[in-house]
Structure formats: structure tokens, C-alpha cells
């Protein structure tokens, strides 16, 4: 999870630094790369949360079957 947080910070810093302070084609490319880093971070973190919820649901189903 730390790796994805680092990706988010890198992406956000690319976007903020290059999109606001240096308006040129070069900075636009880095701003887009920053947004891509952020998108990857959001996708991966959503995937991780979904897997954790799925594990929790399976555990609850097993517990419910045990009590029936």
C-alpha cells in the first residue's frame, strides 16, 4: 500500500508543479503523467479495498453457516 501512496504523491506533485508553474508543452506532458499516476493509484487502491471486502464477506458467510 505504501508503494501506491508514493505513486499518488509523485503524480500529484508532477501535476501541481508542472501544470501551474511552467506552462509549456513539456509541463503539460508531465501534468498528464501525474494524472496517470493518480489514476493508477485510485484504481489499485479500489482493487485492494474490494479484495479486502470480499475476504470479509467470505469470512462472515462461513461464520453464518457455522451458526445455522
Tab-separated table of C-alpha atoms in Angstrom:
chain	number	residue	atom	x	y	z
A	1	UNK	CA	0.000	0.000	0.000
A	2	UNK	CA	2.908	2.346	0.657
A	3	UNK	CA	4.063	1.987	-2.941
A	4	UNK	CA	0.707	3.180	-4.216
A	5	UNK	CA	0.715	6.119	-1.817
A	6	UNK	CA	4.120	7.082	-3.158
A	7	UNK	CA	2.695	6.863	-6.697
A	8	UNK	CA	-0.108	9.196	-5.646
A	9	UNK	CA	2.292	11.739	-4.148
A	10	UNK	CA	4.550	11.638	-7.217
A	11	UNK	CA	1.587	12.055	-9.526
A	12	UNK	CA	0.132	14.898	-7.520
A	13	UNK	CA	3.453	16.716	-7.348
A	14	UNK	CA	4.006	16.301	-11.107
A	15	UNK	CA	0.561	17.703	-11.753
A	16	UNK	CA	0.834	20.640	-9.370
A	17	UNK	CA	4.403	21.660	-10.166
A	18	UNK	CA	4.356	21.332	-13.918
A	19	UNK	CA	0.771	22.337	-14.631
A	20	UNK	CA	0.756	25.526	-12.580
A	21	UNK	CA	4.267	26.960	-12.592
A	22	UNK	CA	5.661	26.166	-16.034
A	23	UNK	CA	3.050	26.447	-18.794
A	24	UNK	CA	4.605	24.792	-21.826
A	25	UNK	CA	4.228	21.560	-23.813
A	26	UNK	CA	6.827	19.889	-21.622
A	27	UNK	CA	4.910	20.703	-18.464
A	28	UNK	CA	1.624	19.540	-19.999
A	29	UNK	CA	3.191	16.140	-20.679
A	30	UNK	CA	4.339	15.863	-17.061
A	31	UNK	CA	0.944	17.026	-15.800
A	32	UNK	CA	-0.699	14.249	-17.830
A	33	UNK	CA	1.817	11.757	-16.436
A	34	UNK	CA	0.938	12.982	-12.959
A	35	UNK	CA	-2.752	12.436	-13.605
A	36	UNK	CA	-1.979	8.939	-14.887
A	37	UNK	CA	-0.073	8.174	-11.677
A	38	UNK	CA	-3.088	9.366	-9.680
A	39	UNK	CA	-5.453	7.253	-11.796
A	40	UNK	CA	-3.300	4.155	-11.291
A	41	UNK	CA	-3.225	4.819	-7.558
A	42	UNK	CA	-7.013	5.173	-7.395
A	43	UNK	CA	-7.591	2.010	-9.453
A	44	UNK	CA	-5.197	-0.090	-7.413
A	45	UNK	CA	-6.430	1.168	-4.054
A	46	UNK	CA	-10.027	0.456	-5.108
A	47	UNK	CA	-8.995	-3.050	-6.145
A	48	UNK	CA	-7.297	-3.664	-2.805
A	49	UNK	CA	-10.361	-2.458	-0.901
A	50	UNK	CA	-12.621	-4.710	-2.988
A	51	UNK	CA	-10.431	-7.730	-2.242
A	52	UNK	CA	-10.494	-6.950	1.480
A	53	UNK	CA	-14.290	-6.625	1.437
A	54	UNK	CA	-14.596	-9.905	-0.441
A	55	UNK	CA	-12.440	-11.675	2.151
A	56	UNK	CA	-14.518	-10.183	4.950
A	57	UNK	CA	-17.764	-11.294	3.284
A	58	UNK	CA	-16.466	-14.844	2.845
A	59	UNK	CA	-15.425	-14.950	6.492
A	60	UNK	CA	-18.880	-13.776	7.586
A	61	UNK	CA	-20.571	-16.357	5.347
A	62	UNK	CA	-18.503	-19.125	6.956
A	63	UNK	CA	-19.431	-17.861	10.418
A	64	UNK	CA	-23.111	-17.668	9.492
A	65	UNK	CA	-23.075	-21.233	8.146
A	66	UNK	CA	-21.455	-22.398	11.353
A	67	UNK	CA	-24.291	-20.967	13.449
A	68	UNK	CA	-27.036	-22.425	11.260
